[in-house]
Amino acid sequence: MKQIIIIGGGAAGFFCASNLDETQYKITILEQNSDVLQKVKVSGGGRCNVTHACFDPRELVQFYPRGNKELLSVFTKFQPGDTMDWFDQRKVSLKIENDNRIFPESNSSQTIINTFLNEVQQKNVEVKTKCAVKEIEKKDAQYLVKTNSGDFVADYIIYTTGSSPKSLKIVKNLGHKIVNPVPSLFTFNIKDDVLNDMAGTSFEMAQTSIPKLKTEESGPLLITHWGLSGPAILKISAWEAISLAQLKYHFEIEVNFISMAIQDAEENFQHFKQNNPKKTIGQSKIFDVTNRFWQKILNVSKVDLNKQIANISGKEMQAILENLCRKKFQVTGKSTFKDEFVTAGGVDLKEINFKNMSSKLLPNFYIAGEVLNIDAVTGGFNFQACWSEAWLIAQDLNNL
Ligand SMILES: Cc1cc2nc3c(=O)[nH]c(=O)nc-3n(C[C@H](O)[C@H](O)[C@H](O)COP(=O)(O)OP(=O)(O)OC[C@H]3O[C@@H](n4cnc5c(N)ncnc54)[C@H](O)[C@@H]3O)c2cc1C
């Protein structure tokens, strides 16, 4: 029987093992840690955001800053609907939340872990923990896998190590090109009077742009103790991960807190002024922001809160509108989003055959998961890429 060695006991490695035909192969997973599936365990705040309710591959790929072109064909073969069916067949109920993220009904990542452990046990997959792969050598038609606990011979390798520099070096030594890893999905550190003491304030729909990179995003926005977060920031951090690393996380960002063109906001302001001339500006929350934030905007715009709105000068109105619709902030660093660090970069996608996730350079060698230069915004998309890629590998090997 031919030997498959899966290097890395994480999401991609276990999903692959769970779909391989054990009657055809001897399957071994090598994992460097003492426990497998550790990232699945902590994922989604311990609830594991398994996938996302987006069932059209063309729509789905829009969530992947890197890998969007390549994943289209992968998702036409295995997409979130298939993930749901897969778990359903194993009696795991999943639920779709209001924002389309999908979690196990149990709200526990352990449910997902147990499912995988059960699958590999039934298939007699050998799981070797505390077994760190140090080097892989090609030996005629096979591979010699050198680890801290002895050597293994493989007919097929499935490389699912995640994106640690050490694991990238191993594939680099085998000839693969590596796109330099940089963090993706982070929040922006900003010190500014507008944000001071405003942590916890959120905006339903804001627009953010980075003029230097000619890029913009929109979505909910949140003021944190350190600066700005929320989907409008996380999305821009993911799409521009490489450029922002090059800028060393120092750049200017423009925020429109009310997602309204300044001309339209001015019209609204004038309309309100005509209809409520006697009201004080402090009491006149013209736009859909919290009272506290409105007062903050008036303060930083140096407008007296007790002034009647009829007496607000054109200059004062412009200052308010600029702070609401075109506020410029200096970003001076980044912070991790809920410990959910995702890496952009990894094995160059040009060297992968996306029909079956095989290496174009190495025979009988497959690569999947975060070790590839693929990453997504938050919402269950990173796992979905793992499931889909791993499924393709298993199908390819099962049909040999
Ligand atoms: C805190 C956190 C929360 C997250 N939550 C979500 C979420 O809810 N939904 C979502 O879609 N994504 C989430 N992600 C992202 C998601 O966890 C990753 O995209 C996914 O785990 C990648 O799977 P993988 O199998 O490629 O790598 P991993 O899950 O990292 O697994 C790789 C495994 O390989 C092992 N390994 C590495 N090198 C070697 C070696 N040389 N020898 C032997 N073993 C080795 C590692 O120890 C590890 O166990 C989260 C990430 C983090 C950090």
Coordinates of N, CA and C in Angstrom, one line a residue, residues 47-228:
R47 N -15.5 29.3 19.2 CA -16.8 28.8 18.6 C -16.5 28.2 17.2
C48 N -15.4 28.5 16.6 CA -15.0 28.0 15.2 C -16.0 28.5 14.1
N49 N -15.7 29.5 13.5 CA -16.4 30.1 12.4 C -16.1 29.2 11.1
V50 N -16.8 28.1 11.0 CA -16.4 27.0 10.0 C -16.4 27.5 8.6
T51 N -17.4 28.3 8.2 CA -17.5 28.8 6.8 C -18.4 30.0 6.8
H52 N -18.8 30.4 5.6 CA -19.7 31.6 5.4 C -20.8 31.3 4.4
A53 N -22.0 31.8 4.7 CA -23.1 31.5 3.8 C -23.0 32.3 2.6
C54 N -22.1 31.9 1.7 CA -22.0 32.6 0.4 C -21.8 31.4 -0.6
F55 N -22.8 31.2 -1.4 CA -22.8 29.9 -2.1 C -22.4 30.1 -3.6
D56 N -22.1 31.3 -4.0 CA -21.8 31.5 -5.4 C -20.3 31.7 -5.5
P57 N -19.5 30.8 -6.1 CA -18.1 30.9 -6.1 C -17.6 32.3 -6.6
R58 N -18.3 32.9 -7.6 CA -17.8 34.2 -8.1 C -17.9 35.3 -7.0
E59 N -18.9 35.2 -6.2 CA -19.1 36.1 -5.1 C -18.1 35.8 -4.0
L60 N -17.9 34.5 -3.7 CA -17.1 34.0 -2.6 C -15.6 34.5 -2.8
V61 N -15.1 34.4 -4.0 CA -13.7 34.8 -4.2 C -13.4 36.2 -3.9
Q62 N -14.5 37.1 -3.9 CA -14.3 38.5 -3.6 C -13.7 38.7 -2.2
F63 N -13.8 37.7 -1.4 CA -13.4 37.8 0.0 C -11.9 37.5 0.2
Y64 N -11.3 37.1 -0.9 CA -9.9 36.7 -0.8 C -8.9 37.7 -1.4
P65 N -8.3 38.5 -0.7 CA -7.3 39.5 -1.3 C -6.2 38.7 -2.1
R66 N -5.7 37.6 -1.5 CA -4.8 36.9 -2.3 C -5.4 35.5 -2.6
G67 N -5.4 35.1 -3.8 CA -5.9 33.8 -4.2 C -7.3 33.9 -4.9
N68 N -7.8 35.1 -5.1 CA -9.1 35.2 -5.6 C -9.3 34.6 -7.0
K69 N -8.3 34.8 -7.9 CA -8.4 34.2 -9.2 C -8.3 32.7 -9.2
E70 N -7.3 32.2 -8.4 CA -7.0 30.8 -8.4 C -8.1 30.0 -7.7
L71 N -8.8 30.6 -6.7 CA -9.7 29.8 -5.9 C -11.1 29.6 -6.7
L72 N -11.3 30.4 -7.7 CA -12.6 30.3 -8.4 C -12.8 28.8 -8.9
S73 N -11.9 28.2 -9.5 CA -12.1 26.8 -10.0 C -12.2 25.9 -8.8
V74 N -11.5 26.2 -7.7 CA -11.5 25.3 -6.6 C -12.9 25.3 -5.9
F75 N -13.5 26.5 -5.8 CA -14.8 26.7 -5.2 C -16.0 26.2 -6.1
T76 N -15.7 26.1 -7.4 CA -16.8 25.5 -8.3 C -16.9 24.0 -7.9
K77 N -15.8 23.4 -7.3 CA -15.9 22.0 -7.0 C -16.2 21.7 -5.6
F78 N -15.9 22.6 -4.7 CA -16.3 22.4 -3.3 C -16.4 23.8 -2.6
Q79 N -17.6 24.1 -2.2 CA -17.9 25.5 -1.7 C -18.6 25.4 -0.4
P80 N -19.0 26.5 0.3 CA -19.6 26.4 1.6 C -20.8 25.5 1.7
G81 N -21.6 25.4 0.7 CA -22.7 24.5 0.7 C -22.2 23.0 0.9
D82 N -21.1 22.7 0.2 CA -20.6 21.4 0.3 C -20.0 21.1 1.7
T83 N -19.4 22.2 2.3 CA -18.9 22.1 3.7 C -20.1 21.8 4.6
M84 N -21.2 22.5 4.4 CA -22.4 22.3 5.3 C -22.9 20.8 5.1
D85 N -22.9 20.4 3.9 CA -23.4 19.0 3.7 C -22.4 18.0 4.3
W86 N -21.1 18.3 4.2 CA -20.1 17.4 4.7 C -20.3 17.2 6.3
F87 N -20.5 18.3 6.9 CA -20.7 18.2 8.4 C -22.1 17.6 8.7
D88 N -23.1 17.9 7.9 CA -24.4 17.4 8.1 C -24.4 15.9 8.0
Q89 N -23.6 15.4 7.0 CA -23.5 13.9 6.9 C -22.9 13.3 8.1
R90 N -22.1 14.0 8.9 CA -21.5 13.5 10.1 C -22.2 14.0 11.3
K91 N -23.5 14.3 11.1 CA -24.4 14.7 12.2 C -23.9 15.9 13.0
V92 N -23.2 16.8 12.4 CA -22.9 18.1 13.0 C -23.8 19.1 12.5
S93 N -24.6 19.7 13.4 CA -25.5 20.8 13.0 C -24.8 22.1 13.0
L94 N -24.9 22.8 11.8 CA -24.3 24.1 11.7 C -25.4 25.2 11.7
K95 N -25.1 26.4 12.1 CA -26.1 27.4 12.0 C -25.6 28.7 11.3
I96 N -26.4 29.3 10.6 CA -26.0 30.6 9.9 C -26.4 31.7 10.7
E97 N -25.5 32.6 11.1 CA -25.8 33.7 11.9 C -26.3 34.9 11.0
N98 N -26.7 36.0 11.7 CA -27.3 37.1 10.9 C -26.3 37.7 9.9
D99 N -25.0 37.7 10.2 CA -24.0 38.3 9.3 C -23.5 37.2 8.4
N100 N -24.2 36.1 8.3 CA -23.8 35.0 7.3 C -22.6 34.1 7.8
R101 N -22.1 34.4 8.9 CA -21.0 33.5 9.4 C -21.7 32.2 9.9
I102 N -21.0 31.1 9.7 CA -21.5 29.8 10.0 C -20.7 29.1 11.1
F103 N -21.4 28.7 12.2 CA -20.8 28.1 13.4 C -21.5 26.8 13.7
P104 N -20.8 25.9 14.5 CA -21.5 24.7 14.9 C -22.6 25.2 15.9
E105 N -23.8 24.5 15.8 CA -24.9 24.7 16.7 C -24.5 24.7 18.2
S106 N -23.5 23.9 18.5 CA -23.0 23.7 19.9 C -22.2 24.9 20.3
N107 N -21.9 25.9 19.4 CA -21.1 27.0 19.7 C -19.7 26.6 20.3
S108 N -19.2 25.5 19.9 CA -17.9 25.0 20.5 C -17.1 24.4 19.4
S109 N -15.9 24.9 19.3 CA -14.9 24.4 18.3 C -14.6 22.9 18.5
Q110 N -14.8 22.5 19.8 CA -14.5 21.1 20.1 C -15.4 20.1 19.3
T111 N -16.6 20.6 18.9 CA -17.4 19.7 18.1 C -16.7 19.4 16.8
I112 N -16.1 20.4 16.2 CA -15.4 20.3 14.9 C -14.2 19.4 15.1
I113 N -13.5 19.6 16.2 CA -12.3 18.8 16.4 C -12.7 17.4 16.6
N114 N -13.7 17.1 17.4 CA -14.1 15.7 17.7 C -14.5 15.0 16.4
T115 N -15.2 15.8 15.5 CA -15.6 15.2 14.2 C -14.4 14.7 13.4
F116 N -13.3 15.6 13.4 CA -12.1 15.2 12.6 C -11.4 14.0 13.3
L117 N -11.3 14.1 14.6 CA -10.6 13.0 15.3 C -11.3 11.7 15.1
N118 N -12.6 11.7 15.1 CA -13.4 10.5 14.9 C -13.2 10.0 13.5
E119 N -13.2 10.9 12.5 CA -13.0 10.5 11.1 C -11.6 9.8 10.9
V120 N -10.6 10.4 11.5 CA -9.2 9.8 11.2 C -9.1 8.5 12.0
Q121 N -9.7 8.4 13.1 CA -9.7 7.2 13.9 C -10.3 6.1 13.1
Q122 N -11.5 6.3 12.6 CA -12.2 5.3 11.8 C -11.4 4.9 10.6
K123 N -10.6 5.8 10.0 CA -9.8 5.5 8.8 C -8.4 4.9 9.2
N124 N -8.2 4.7 10.5 CA -6.9 4.2 10.9 C -5.7 5.1 10.5
V125 N -6.0 6.4 10.5 CA -4.9 7.3 10.2 C -4.0 7.4 11.4
E126 N -2.7 7.3 11.1 CA -1.7 7.3 12.2 C -1.4 8.8 12.5
V127 N -1.6 9.3 13.7 CA -1.3 10.7 14.0 C -0.1 10.7 15.0
K128 N 1.0 11.3 14.5 CA 2.2 11.3 15.3 C 2.4 12.8 15.8
T129 N 2.2 13.0 17.1 CA 2.4 14.3 17.6 C 3.9 14.5 18.1
K130 N 4.2 15.7 18.5 CA 5.6 16.0 18.9 C 6.6 15.5 17.8
C131 N 6.2 15.6 16.6 CA 7.0 15.1 15.5 C 7.2 16.3 14.5
A132 N 8.3 17.0 14.7 CA 8.6 18.2 13.9 C 9.4 17.8 12.6
V133 N 8.9 18.1 11.5 CA 9.6 17.9 10.2 C 10.7 18.9 10.1
K134 N 11.9 18.4 9.8 CA 13.1 19.4 9.7 C 13.5 19.6 8.3
E135 N 13.3 18.5 7.5 CA 13.8 18.6 6.1 C 13.1 17.5 5.3
I136 N 12.9 17.8 4.0 CA 12.4 16.7 3.1 C 13.4 16.6 2.0
E137 N 13.7 15.3 1.7 CA 14.6 15.0 0.6 C 13.9 14.2 -0.5
K138 N 14.1 14.5 -1.7 CA 13.6 13.7 -2.8 C 14.5 12.5 -3.0
K139 N 13.9 11.3 -3.0 CA 14.7 10.0 -3.1 C 14.1 9.2 -4.3
D140 N 14.6 9.3 -5.5 CA 14.0 8.6 -6.6 C 12.5 9.0 -6.7
A141 N 11.6 8.0 -6.6 CA 10.2 8.3 -6.8 C 9.5 8.6 -5.5
Q142 N 10.3 8.6 -4.4 CA 9.8 8.8 -3.0 C 10.4 10.0 -2.4
Y143 N 9.9 10.3 -1.2 CA 10.4 11.4 -0.4 C 10.9 10.9 1.0
L144 N 12.0 11.4 1.5 CA 12.5 11.1 2.8 C 12.2 12.3 3.7
V145 N 11.3 12.0 4.7 CA 10.9 13.1 5.6 C 11.7 13.0 6.9
K146 N 12.5 14.0 7.1 CA 13.4 13.9 8.3 C 12.7 14.7 9.5
T147 N 12.6 14.0 10.6 CA 11.9 14.7 11.7 C 12.8 14.5 13.0
N148 N 12.4 15.2 14.1 CA 13.1 15.1 15.3 C 12.9 13.7 16.0
S149 N 11.9 12.9 15.4 CA 11.8 11.6 16.0 C 11.9 10.5 14.8
G150 N 12.9 10.7 14.0 CA 13.2 9.7 13.0 C 12.8 10.1 11.6
D151 N 13.1 9.2 10.7 CA 12.9 9.5 9.2 C 11.6 8.7 8.8
F152 N 10.9 9.2 7.8 CA 9.7 8.6 7.3 C 9.9 8.6 5.7
V153 N 9.4 7.5 5.1 CA 9.4 7.5 3.7 C 8.0 7.6 3.1
A154 N 7.8 8.5 2.2 CA 6.5 8.8 1.6 C 6.5 8.6 0.1
D155 N 5.3 8.1 -0.3 CA 5.1 8.1 -1.8 C 4.5 9.4 -2.2
Y156 N 3.6 9.9 -1.3 CA 2.9 11.2 -1.6 C 3.1 12.1 -0.3
I157 N 3.3 13.3 -0.6 CA 3.3 14.3 0.5 C 2.2 15.3 0.4
I158 N 1.5 15.6 1.5 CA 0.5 16.6 1.5 C 1.1 17.6 2.6
Y159 N 1.4 18.8 2.1 CA 2.1 19.8 2.9 C 1.1 20.8 3.4
T160 N 0.7 20.8 4.7 CA -0.3 21.6 5.3 C 0.2 22.2 6.6
T161 N 1.3 22.9 6.6 CA 2.0 23.3 7.8 C 1.6 24.6 8.3
G162 N 0.6 25.4 7.7 CA 0.4 26.7 8.1 C 1.6 27.6 7.6
S163 N 1.7 28.8 8.1 CA 2.7 29.7 7.5 C 3.9 30.1 8.3
S164 N 4.4 29.2 9.2 CA 5.5 29.6 10.0 C 6.8 29.7 9.1
P165 N 7.7 30.6 9.4 CA 8.9 30.8 8.6 C 9.6 29.5 8.4
K166 N 9.7 28.6 9.5 CA 10.5 27.4 9.3 C 9.9 26.4 8.3
S167 N 8.5 26.4 8.3 CA 7.9 25.4 7.4 C 7.9 26.0 5.9
L168 N 8.0 27.3 5.8 CA 8.2 27.9 4.5 C 9.6 27.6 3.9
K169 N 10.5 27.6 4.9 CA 11.9 27.3 4.5 C 12.1 25.9 3.9
I170 N 11.3 25.0 4.5 CA 11.5 23.6 4.0 C 11.0 23.4 2.6
V171 N 9.9 24.1 2.2 CA 9.5 24.0 0.8 C 10.3 24.9 -0.1
K172 N 10.9 25.9 0.5 CA 11.8 26.8 -0.3 C 13.0 25.9 -0.7
N173 N 13.5 25.2 0.3 CA 14.7 24.3 0.0 C 14.4 23.3 -1.1
L174 N 13.1 23.0 -1.3 CA 12.7 22.0 -2.3 C 12.6 22.7 -3.7
G175 N 12.8 24.0 -3.7 CA 12.7 24.7 -5.0 C 11.5 25.7 -5.1
H176 N 10.6 25.7 -4.2 CA 9.4 26.6 -4.3 C 9.8 28.0 -4.0
K177 N 9.1 28.9 -4.8 CA 9.3 30.3 -4.5 C 8.4 30.8 -3.4
I178 N 8.9 31.6 -2.5 CA 8.0 32.0 -1.3 C 7.8 33.5 -1.5
V179 N 6.5 33.9 -1.4 CA 6.2 35.3 -1.3 C 6.3 35.7 0.1
N180 N 7.1 36.7 0.4 CA 7.5 37.1 1.8 C 6.2 37.2 2.7
P181 N 6.2 36.5 3.8 CA 5.0 36.6 4.6 C 4.8 37.9 5.4
V182 N 3.7 38.5 5.4 CA 3.4 39.7 6.1 C 2.0 39.5 6.8
P183 N 1.8 40.2 7.9 CA 0.5 40.1 8.6 C -0.7 40.6 7.7
S184 N -1.8 40.0 7.9 CA -3.1 40.5 7.2 C -4.1 40.6 8.3
L185 N -5.2 41.4 8.1 CA -6.3 41.5 9.0 C -5.9 42.1 10.4
F186 N -5.7 43.4 10.4 CA -5.3 44.0 11.6 C -6.0 45.4 11.8
T187 N -5.9 45.9 13.0 CA -6.6 47.2 13.2 C -5.5 48.3 13.2
F188 N -6.0 49.6 13.1 CA -5.0 50.7 12.9 C -4.8 51.4 14.2
N189 N -3.6 51.7 14.6 CA -3.3 52.5 15.8 C -3.2 54.0 15.4
I190 N -4.1 54.7 16.1 CA -4.2 56.2 15.8 C -4.3 57.0 17.1
K191 N -3.6 58.0 17.2 CA -3.8 58.9 18.3 C -4.4 60.2 17.8
D192 N -5.6 60.6 18.1 CA -6.2 61.8 17.6 C -7.3 62.2 18.5
D193 N -7.5 63.6 18.6 CA -8.5 64.1 19.5 C -9.9 63.6 19.2
V194 N -10.2 63.3 17.9 CA -11.5 62.9 17.6 C -11.8 61.5 18.2
L195 N -10.8 60.7 18.4 CA -11.0 59.3 18.9 C -10.8 59.2 20.4
N196 N -10.2 60.2 20.9 CA -9.9 60.2 22.4 C -11.1 60.0 23.2
D197 N -11.1 59.1 24.1 CA -12.2 58.8 25.0 C -13.5 58.3 24.3
M198 N -13.3 57.9 23.1 CA -14.5 57.5 22.3 C -14.6 56.0 22.1
A199 N -13.7 55.2 22.8 CA -13.6 53.7 22.6 C -15.0 53.1 22.8
G200 N -15.4 52.3 21.9 CA -16.7 51.6 22.0 C -17.7 52.2 21.0
T201 N -17.4 53.4 20.5 CA -18.4 54.1 19.6 C -18.3 53.4 18.2
S202 N -19.5 53.0 17.7 CA -19.5 52.3 16.4 C -20.3 53.1 15.4
F203 N -20.1 52.8 14.2 CA -20.8 53.5 13.0 C -21.3 52.4 12.1
E204 N -22.6 52.5 11.8 CA -23.2 51.4 11.0 C -22.5 51.3 9.6
M205 N -22.2 52.4 9.0 CA -21.6 52.3 7.7 C -20.7 53.5 7.5
A206 N -19.4 53.2 7.4 CA -18.4 54.3 7.2 C -17.6 54.0 5.9
Q207 N -17.0 55.0 5.4 CA -16.1 54.8 4.3 C -14.7 55.1 4.7
T208 N -13.7 54.3 4.3 CA -12.3 54.5 4.7 C -11.5 54.5 3.4
S209 N -10.5 55.4 3.3 CA -9.7 55.3 2.1 C -8.2 55.7 2.5
I210 N -7.3 55.1 1.8 CA -5.9 55.4 2.0 C -5.4 56.1 0.7
P211 N -5.4 57.5 0.7 CA -5.1 58.2 -0.6 C -3.9 57.7 -1.3
K212 N -2.8 57.5 -0.5 CA -1.5 57.1 -1.1 C -1.6 55.8 -1.9
L213 N -2.5 54.9 -1.5 CA -2.6 53.7 -2.2 C -3.8 53.6 -3.1
K214 N -4.5 54.8 -3.2 CA -5.7 54.9 -4.1 C -6.7 53.7 -3.8
T215 N -7.0 53.5 -2.5 CA -7.8 52.4 -2.2 C -8.9 52.8 -1.2
E216 N -10.1 52.2 -1.3 CA -11.1 52.5 -0.4 C -12.0 51.3 0.0
E217 N -12.6 51.4 1.1 CA -13.5 50.3 1.6 C -14.7 50.9 2.3
S218 N -15.7 50.1 2.5 CA -16.8 50.7 3.3 C -17.3 49.5 4.2
G219 N -18.0 49.9 5.3 CA -18.5 48.9 6.2 C -18.6 49.5 7.6
P220 N -19.1 48.7 8.5 CA -19.2 49.1 9.9 C -17.8 49.5 10.4
L221 N -17.7 50.5 11.3 CA -16.5 51.0 11.9 C -16.6 51.1 13.4
L222 N -15.5 50.8 14.1 CA -15.5 50.9 15.5 C -14.3 51.6 16.0
I223 N -14.5 52.5 17.0 CA -13.4 53.2 17.7 C -13.0 52.3 18.9
T224 N -11.6 52.0 18.9 CA -11.1 51.2 20.0 C -10.2 52.1 20.9
H225 N -9.6 51.5 21.9 CA -8.7 52.2 22.8 C -7.5 52.7 22.0
W226 N -7.2 51.9 21.0 CA -5.9 52.2 20.2 C -6.1 52.9 18.9
G227 N -7.3 52.9 18.4 CA -7.5 53.6 17.2 C -8.8 53.2 16.5
L228 N -8.7 52.6 15.3 CA -9.9 52.2 14.6 C -9.9 50.7 14.2

